[in-house]
Amino acid sequence: MEQIKRDFTELSMMSKTEWSEHELVYFQHALSQLLPYINPEGLTILHEINKEMYQRKENLNNHPIIPV
């Protein structure tokens, strides 16, 4: 099944909590590669992405999935 891809314009109008894991990873990598060239707004977006990725990881660590 092909994943529907949303562009950055659409994603920028949404909360980072609504982004897929793939979208977070993709744009975190892209913005990190452009770090020397991004403006303060871009840096803020990168920080928000990193924060969301960290929070999701913490939630997984604090609430492990227990097989039934």
Short mmCIF file of N, CA and C in Angstrom, two decimals:
data_model
loop_
_atom_site.label_atom_id
_atom_site.label_comp_id
_atom_site.label_asym_id
_atom_site.label_seq_id
_atom_site.Cartn_x
_atom_site.Cartn_y
_atom_site.Cartn_z
N MET A 1 0.83 -1.17 0.00
CA MET A 1 0.00 0.00 0.00
C MET A 1 0.88 1.24 0.00
N GLU A 2 0.64 2.15 -0.91
CA GLU A 2 1.45 3.35 -1.02
C GLU A 2 1.02 4.37 0.04
N GLN A 3 2.02 4.95 0.69
CA GLN A 3 1.74 5.93 1.73
C GLN A 3 1.42 7.28 1.09
N ILE A 4 0.39 7.93 1.58
CA ILE A 4 0.05 9.27 1.11
C ILE A 4 1.05 10.23 1.71
N LYS A 5 1.68 11.03 0.85
CA LYS A 5 2.69 11.96 1.32
C LYS A 5 2.13 13.37 1.38
N ARG A 6 2.32 14.01 2.52
CA ARG A 6 1.87 15.39 2.68
C ARG A 6 3.09 16.30 2.56
N ASP A 7 2.90 17.42 1.90
CA ASP A 7 4.03 18.33 1.75
C ASP A 7 4.19 19.20 3.00
N PHE A 8 5.32 19.87 3.04
CA PHE A 8 5.66 20.64 4.23
C PHE A 8 4.68 21.78 4.48
N THR A 9 4.13 22.35 3.42
CA THR A 9 3.15 23.43 3.58
C THR A 9 1.94 22.94 4.37
N GLU A 10 1.44 21.78 4.00
CA GLU A 10 0.30 21.21 4.72
C GLU A 10 0.67 20.87 6.16
N LEU A 11 1.83 20.23 6.32
CA LEU A 11 2.25 19.82 7.65
C LEU A 11 2.51 21.01 8.57
N SER A 12 3.00 22.11 8.01
CA SER A 12 3.34 23.26 8.85
C SER A 12 2.10 23.90 9.48
N MET A 13 0.93 23.58 8.95
CA MET A 13 -0.31 24.11 9.51
C MET A 13 -0.93 23.16 10.53
N MET A 14 -0.24 22.05 10.80
CA MET A 14 -0.75 21.03 11.72
C MET A 14 0.15 20.93 12.94
N SER A 15 -0.42 20.45 14.02
CA SER A 15 0.37 20.16 15.21
C SER A 15 1.34 19.01 14.89
N LYS A 16 2.52 19.06 15.47
CA LYS A 16 3.50 17.98 15.24
C LYS A 16 2.97 16.64 15.76
N THR A 17 2.03 16.68 16.69
CA THR A 17 1.46 15.43 17.21
C THR A 17 0.64 14.70 16.15
N GLU A 18 0.23 15.41 15.10
CA GLU A 18 -0.55 14.82 14.02
C GLU A 18 0.33 14.30 12.88
N TRP A 19 1.62 14.56 12.94
CA TRP A 19 2.53 14.09 11.90
C TRP A 19 2.79 12.60 12.10
N SER A 20 3.00 11.89 11.00
CA SER A 20 3.37 10.48 11.10
C SER A 20 4.84 10.38 11.52
N GLU A 21 5.22 9.22 11.98
CA GLU A 21 6.61 8.98 12.35
C GLU A 21 7.53 9.21 11.15
N HIS A 22 7.10 8.74 9.99
CA HIS A 22 7.88 8.91 8.76
C HIS A 22 8.08 10.39 8.44
N GLU A 23 7.03 11.19 8.58
CA GLU A 23 7.13 12.62 8.29
C GLU A 23 8.09 13.31 9.26
N LEU A 24 8.02 12.95 10.53
CA LEU A 24 8.93 13.54 11.52
C LEU A 24 10.38 13.21 11.18
N VAL A 25 10.65 11.95 10.89
CA VAL A 25 12.02 11.53 10.59
C VAL A 25 12.53 12.19 9.32
N TYR A 26 11.69 12.21 8.28
CA TYR A 26 12.10 12.78 7.00
C TYR A 26 12.46 14.27 7.13
N PHE A 27 11.55 15.05 7.74
CA PHE A 27 11.80 16.49 7.82
C PHE A 27 12.85 16.84 8.88
N GLN A 28 13.01 16.00 9.89
CA GLN A 28 14.08 16.22 10.86
C GLN A 28 15.42 16.07 10.16
N HIS A 29 15.54 15.05 9.33
CA HIS A 29 16.78 14.84 8.58
C HIS A 29 17.02 15.98 7.59
N ALA A 30 15.98 16.35 6.84
CA ALA A 30 16.13 17.40 5.83
C ALA A 30 16.54 18.73 6.47
N LEU A 31 15.87 19.11 7.55
CA LEU A 31 16.21 20.38 8.20
C LEU A 31 17.59 20.32 8.86
N SER A 32 17.96 19.17 9.37
CA SER A 32 19.29 19.03 9.97
C SER A 32 20.38 19.21 8.92
N GLN A 33 20.14 18.71 7.72
CA GLN A 33 21.11 18.87 6.64
C GLN A 33 21.24 20.34 6.22
N LEU A 34 20.16 21.09 6.36
CA LEU A 34 20.15 22.51 5.96
C LEU A 34 20.45 23.45 7.12
N LEU A 35 20.79 22.91 8.26
CA LEU A 35 20.95 23.70 9.48
C LEU A 35 21.79 24.96 9.31
N PRO A 36 22.92 24.90 8.61
CA PRO A 36 23.71 26.14 8.47
C PRO A 36 22.98 27.26 7.71
N TYR A 37 21.92 26.92 7.00
CA TYR A 37 21.27 27.88 6.12
C TYR A 37 19.86 28.29 6.57
N ILE A 38 19.31 27.63 7.59
CA ILE A 38 17.92 27.94 7.96
C ILE A 38 17.85 29.15 8.89
N ASN A 39 16.73 29.84 8.82
CA ASN A 39 16.51 31.03 9.64
C ASN A 39 15.95 30.62 11.01
N PRO A 40 15.75 31.57 11.91
CA PRO A 40 15.24 31.23 13.25
C PRO A 40 13.91 30.47 13.23
N GLU A 41 13.03 30.78 12.28
CA GLU A 41 11.76 30.07 12.19
C GLU A 41 11.99 28.59 11.85
N GLY A 42 12.89 28.33 10.92
CA GLY A 42 13.23 26.95 10.57
C GLY A 42 13.84 26.21 11.74
N LEU A 43 14.67 26.91 12.50
CA LEU A 43 15.29 26.30 13.68
C LEU A 43 14.24 25.96 14.73
N THR A 44 13.25 26.83 14.88
CA THR A 44 12.15 26.55 15.82
C THR A 44 11.38 25.31 15.39
N ILE A 45 11.12 25.18 14.10
CA ILE A 45 10.41 24.00 13.58
C ILE A 45 11.22 22.74 13.85
N LEU A 46 12.53 22.81 13.62
CA LEU A 46 13.40 21.66 13.88
C LEU A 46 13.35 21.29 15.36
N HIS A 47 13.38 22.27 16.25
CA HIS A 47 13.28 21.99 17.69
C HIS A 47 11.95 21.34 18.03
N GLU A 48 10.87 21.80 17.42
CA GLU A 48 9.54 21.22 17.68
C GLU A 48 9.49 19.77 17.20
N ILE A 49 10.09 19.49 16.04
CA ILE A 49 10.13 18.12 15.52
C ILE A 49 10.93 17.24 16.47
N ASN A 50 12.10 17.72 16.89
CA ASN A 50 12.93 16.94 17.81
C ASN A 50 12.19 16.67 19.12
N LYS A 51 11.48 17.68 19.62
CA LYS A 51 10.72 17.53 20.87
C LYS A 51 9.63 16.47 20.72
N GLU A 52 8.91 16.50 19.60
CA GLU A 52 7.84 15.52 19.36
C GLU A 52 8.42 14.11 19.25
N MET A 53 9.54 13.97 18.55
CA MET A 53 10.17 12.64 18.42
C MET A 53 10.60 12.13 19.79
N TYR A 54 11.17 13.01 20.61
CA TYR A 54 11.61 12.62 21.95
C TYR A 54 10.41 12.21 22.81
N GLN A 55 9.33 13.00 22.75
CA GLN A 55 8.14 12.68 23.56
C GLN A 55 7.53 11.34 23.15
N ARG A 56 7.50 11.06 21.87
CA ARG A 56 6.96 9.77 21.43
C ARG A 56 7.83 8.62 21.93
N LYS A 57 9.14 8.81 21.88
CA LYS A 57 10.05 7.77 22.37
C LYS A 57 9.85 7.56 23.87
N GLU A 58 9.73 8.66 24.61
CA GLU A 58 9.50 8.56 26.05
C GLU A 58 8.19 7.86 26.36
N ASN A 59 7.14 8.16 25.61
CA ASN A 59 5.84 7.51 25.82
C ASN A 59 5.93 6.02 25.59
N LEU A 60 6.70 5.61 24.58
CA LEU A 60 6.88 4.17 24.34
C LEU A 60 7.64 3.51 25.48
N ASN A 61 8.65 4.20 25.99
CA ASN A 61 9.45 3.65 27.09
C ASN A 61 8.65 3.57 28.38
N ASN A 62 7.75 4.51 28.59
CA ASN A 62 6.96 4.53 29.83
C ASN A 62 5.73 3.64 29.77
N HIS A 63 5.30 3.29 28.57
CA HIS A 63 4.10 2.47 28.40
C HIS A 63 4.40 1.34 27.41
N PRO A 64 5.19 0.37 27.85
CA PRO A 64 5.51 -0.72 26.93
C PRO A 64 4.27 -1.52 26.53
N ILE A 65 4.32 -2.03 25.33
CA ILE A 65 3.23 -2.86 24.84
C ILE A 65 3.41 -4.26 25.42
N ILE A 66 2.39 -4.72 26.11
CA ILE A 66 2.44 -6.04 26.75
C ILE A 66 1.58 -6.99 25.92
N PRO A 67 2.19 -8.07 25.41
CA PRO A 67 1.40 -9.02 24.63
C PRO A 67 0.33 -9.68 25.49
N VAL A 68 -0.81 -9.92 24.88
CA VAL A 68 -1.94 -10.53 25.59
C VAL A 68 -1.93 -12.01 25.37
#
